[in-house]
Coordinates of C-alpha atoms and ligand atoms in Angstrom, one line a residue:
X1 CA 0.0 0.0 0.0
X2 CA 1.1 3.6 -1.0
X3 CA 2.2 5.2 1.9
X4 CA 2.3 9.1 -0.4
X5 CA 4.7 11.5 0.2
X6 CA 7.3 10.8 2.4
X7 CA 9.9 12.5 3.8
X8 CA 12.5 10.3 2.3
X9 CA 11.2 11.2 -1.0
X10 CA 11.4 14.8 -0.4
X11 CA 15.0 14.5 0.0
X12 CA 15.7 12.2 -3.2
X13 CA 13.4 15.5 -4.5
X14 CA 15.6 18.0 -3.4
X15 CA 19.2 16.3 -3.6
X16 CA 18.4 15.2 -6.9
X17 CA 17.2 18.7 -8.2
X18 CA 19.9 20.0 -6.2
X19 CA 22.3 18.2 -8.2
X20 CA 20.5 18.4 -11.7
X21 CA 21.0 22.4 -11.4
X22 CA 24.1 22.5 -10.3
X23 CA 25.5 20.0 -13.4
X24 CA 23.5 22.5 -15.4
X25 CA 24.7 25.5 -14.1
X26 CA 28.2 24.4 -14.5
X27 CA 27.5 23.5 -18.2
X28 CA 25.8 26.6 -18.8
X29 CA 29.3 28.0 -17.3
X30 CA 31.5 25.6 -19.5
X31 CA 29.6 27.1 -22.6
X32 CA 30.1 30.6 -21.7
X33 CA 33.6 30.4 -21.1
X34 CA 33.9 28.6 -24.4
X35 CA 32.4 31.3 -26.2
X36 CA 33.7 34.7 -24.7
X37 CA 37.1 34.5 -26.6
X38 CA 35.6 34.4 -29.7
X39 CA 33.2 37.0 -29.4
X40 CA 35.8 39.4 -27.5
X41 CA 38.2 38.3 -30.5
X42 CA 37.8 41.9 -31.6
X43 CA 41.4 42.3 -33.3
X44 CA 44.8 42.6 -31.7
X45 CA 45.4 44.7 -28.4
X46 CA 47.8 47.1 -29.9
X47 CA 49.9 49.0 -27.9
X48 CA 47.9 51.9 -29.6
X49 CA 44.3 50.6 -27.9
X50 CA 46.2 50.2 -25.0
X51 CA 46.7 53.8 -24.6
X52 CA 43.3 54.3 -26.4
X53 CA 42.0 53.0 -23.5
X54 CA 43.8 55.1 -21.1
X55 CA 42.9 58.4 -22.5
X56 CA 39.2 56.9 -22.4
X57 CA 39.7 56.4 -18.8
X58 CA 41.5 58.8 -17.6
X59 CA 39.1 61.5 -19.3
X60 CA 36.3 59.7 -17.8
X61 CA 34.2 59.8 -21.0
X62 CA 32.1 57.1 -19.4
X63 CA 30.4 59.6 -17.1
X64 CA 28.6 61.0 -20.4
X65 CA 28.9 58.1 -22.4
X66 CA 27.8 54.7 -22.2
X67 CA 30.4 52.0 -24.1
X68 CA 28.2 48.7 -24.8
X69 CA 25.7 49.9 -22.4
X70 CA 27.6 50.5 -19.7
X71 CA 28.1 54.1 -18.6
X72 CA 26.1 57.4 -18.0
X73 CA 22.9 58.5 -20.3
X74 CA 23.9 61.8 -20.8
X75 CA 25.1 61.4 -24.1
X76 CA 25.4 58.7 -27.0
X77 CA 26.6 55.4 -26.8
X78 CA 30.3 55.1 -28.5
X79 CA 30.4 51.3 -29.0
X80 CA 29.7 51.2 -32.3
X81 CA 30.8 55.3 -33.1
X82 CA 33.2 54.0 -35.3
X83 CA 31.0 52.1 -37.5
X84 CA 28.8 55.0 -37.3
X85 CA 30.6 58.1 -37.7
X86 CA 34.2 57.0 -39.1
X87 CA 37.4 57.9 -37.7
X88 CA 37.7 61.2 -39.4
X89 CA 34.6 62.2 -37.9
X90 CA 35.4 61.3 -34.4
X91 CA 38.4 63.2 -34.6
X92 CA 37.2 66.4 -35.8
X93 CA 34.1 65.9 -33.6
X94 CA 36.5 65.9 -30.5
X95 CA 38.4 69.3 -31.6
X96 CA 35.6 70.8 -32.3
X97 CA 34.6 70.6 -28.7
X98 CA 32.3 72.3 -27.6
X99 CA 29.7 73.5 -30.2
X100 CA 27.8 75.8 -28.3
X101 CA 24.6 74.9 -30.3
X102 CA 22.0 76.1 -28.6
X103 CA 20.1 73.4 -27.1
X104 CA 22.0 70.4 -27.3
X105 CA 23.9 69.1 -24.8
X106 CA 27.8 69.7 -24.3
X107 CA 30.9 67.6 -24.5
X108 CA 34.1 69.6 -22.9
X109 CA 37.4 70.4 -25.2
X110 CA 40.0 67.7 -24.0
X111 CA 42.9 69.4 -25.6
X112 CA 43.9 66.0 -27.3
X113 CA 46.8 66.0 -29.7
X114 CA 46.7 64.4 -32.8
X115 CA 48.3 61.2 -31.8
X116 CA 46.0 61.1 -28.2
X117 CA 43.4 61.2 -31.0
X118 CA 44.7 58.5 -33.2
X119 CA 45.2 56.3 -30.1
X120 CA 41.4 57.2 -29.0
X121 CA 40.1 56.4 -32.3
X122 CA 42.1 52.7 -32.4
X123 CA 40.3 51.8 -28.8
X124 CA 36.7 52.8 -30.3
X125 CA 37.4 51.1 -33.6
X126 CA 38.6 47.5 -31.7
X127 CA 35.6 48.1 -29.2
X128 CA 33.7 48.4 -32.3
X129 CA 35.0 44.9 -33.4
X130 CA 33.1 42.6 -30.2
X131 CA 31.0 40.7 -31.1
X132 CA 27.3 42.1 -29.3
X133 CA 25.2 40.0 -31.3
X134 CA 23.7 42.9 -33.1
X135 CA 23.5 45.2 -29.7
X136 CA 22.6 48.0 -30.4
X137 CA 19.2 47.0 -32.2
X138 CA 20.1 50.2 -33.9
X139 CA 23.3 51.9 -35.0
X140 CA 22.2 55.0 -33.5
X141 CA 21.7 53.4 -30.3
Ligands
LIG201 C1 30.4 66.2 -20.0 C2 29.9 65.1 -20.8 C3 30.8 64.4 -21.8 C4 32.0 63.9 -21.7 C5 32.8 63.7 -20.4 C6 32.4 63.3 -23.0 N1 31.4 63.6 -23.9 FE1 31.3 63.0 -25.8 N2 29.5 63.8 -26.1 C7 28.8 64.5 -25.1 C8 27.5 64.9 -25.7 C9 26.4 65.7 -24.9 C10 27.5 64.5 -27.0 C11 26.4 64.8 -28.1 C12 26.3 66.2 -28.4 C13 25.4 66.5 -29.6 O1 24.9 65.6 -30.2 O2 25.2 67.7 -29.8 C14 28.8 63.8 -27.3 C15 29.1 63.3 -28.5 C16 30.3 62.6 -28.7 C17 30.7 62.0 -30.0 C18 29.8 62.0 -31.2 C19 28.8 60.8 -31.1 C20 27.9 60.7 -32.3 O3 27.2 59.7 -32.3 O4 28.0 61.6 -33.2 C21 31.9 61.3 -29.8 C22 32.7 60.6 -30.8 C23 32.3 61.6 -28.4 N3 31.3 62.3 -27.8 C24 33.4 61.1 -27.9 C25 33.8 61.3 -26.5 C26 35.0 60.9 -26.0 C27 36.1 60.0 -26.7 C28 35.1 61.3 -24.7 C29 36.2 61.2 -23.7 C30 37.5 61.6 -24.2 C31 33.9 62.1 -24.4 N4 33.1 62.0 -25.6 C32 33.5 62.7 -23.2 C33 29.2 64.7 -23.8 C34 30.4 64.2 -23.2

């Protein structure tokens, strides 16, 4: 006779679910790992993004900006600027800092030189290069 739901049975219930997440959760983890280098694979890490990357940093255009997503709403997202504007653009966009146009929000004048600029230009153009399955939905984004 069925003596329903015992207390043994609970705890095959648990330990069993228990382990069935856990081995999926480390596969999940095994697959992840296996894919981040390809998508990062965004070109070579120059000693020119290098220092790309610095000037981003230490300029803190991340407190406007956001890069991927990830950064301040105040102005346009830079990931994919390169695809979207060029590098000629970018450059004389940063000179020409800032436009005054009434209106519109302002970026400050970094007093860059034209190598600083060239460096900057090589981090957004290998940041433009990961692979964000199609993030933004739009190139404006
Ligand atoms: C104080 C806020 C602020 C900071 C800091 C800032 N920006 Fe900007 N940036 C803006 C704003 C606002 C705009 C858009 C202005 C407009 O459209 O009139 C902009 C626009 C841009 C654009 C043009 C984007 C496009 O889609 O046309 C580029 C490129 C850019 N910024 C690069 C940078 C870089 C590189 C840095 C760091 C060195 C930086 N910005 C730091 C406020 C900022």
């Amino acid at each position: 006779m069925s003596r329903g739901f015992t207390s043994q049975m609970a705890r095959n219930i648990f330990y069993g679910g228990t382990l069935f997440f856990v081995l999926l959760f480390a596969a999940l983890i095994f697959d992840t790992e296996q894919r981040i280098p390809k998508r990062s694979n965004a070109g070579e890490l120059t000693p020119a993004v290098v220092r790309g990357k610095h000037i981003w940093e230490t300029r803190n255009c991340i407190g406007c900006h956001t890069l991927l997503g990830e950064g301040a709403y105040f102005a346009p997202e830079l990931g994919n600027v390169y695809k979207r504007r060029g590098p000629d653009f970018i450059k004389a966009w940063i000179k020409a800092q800032p436009t005054g146009a009434p209106g519109r929000r302002q970026m400050p004048n970094f007093q860059l030189d034209d190598k600083q600029l060239d460096d900057l230009v090589e981090f957004l153009r290998w940041t433009n290069g990961i692979d964000t399955e199609k993030w933004p939905p739009n190139v404006e984004g």
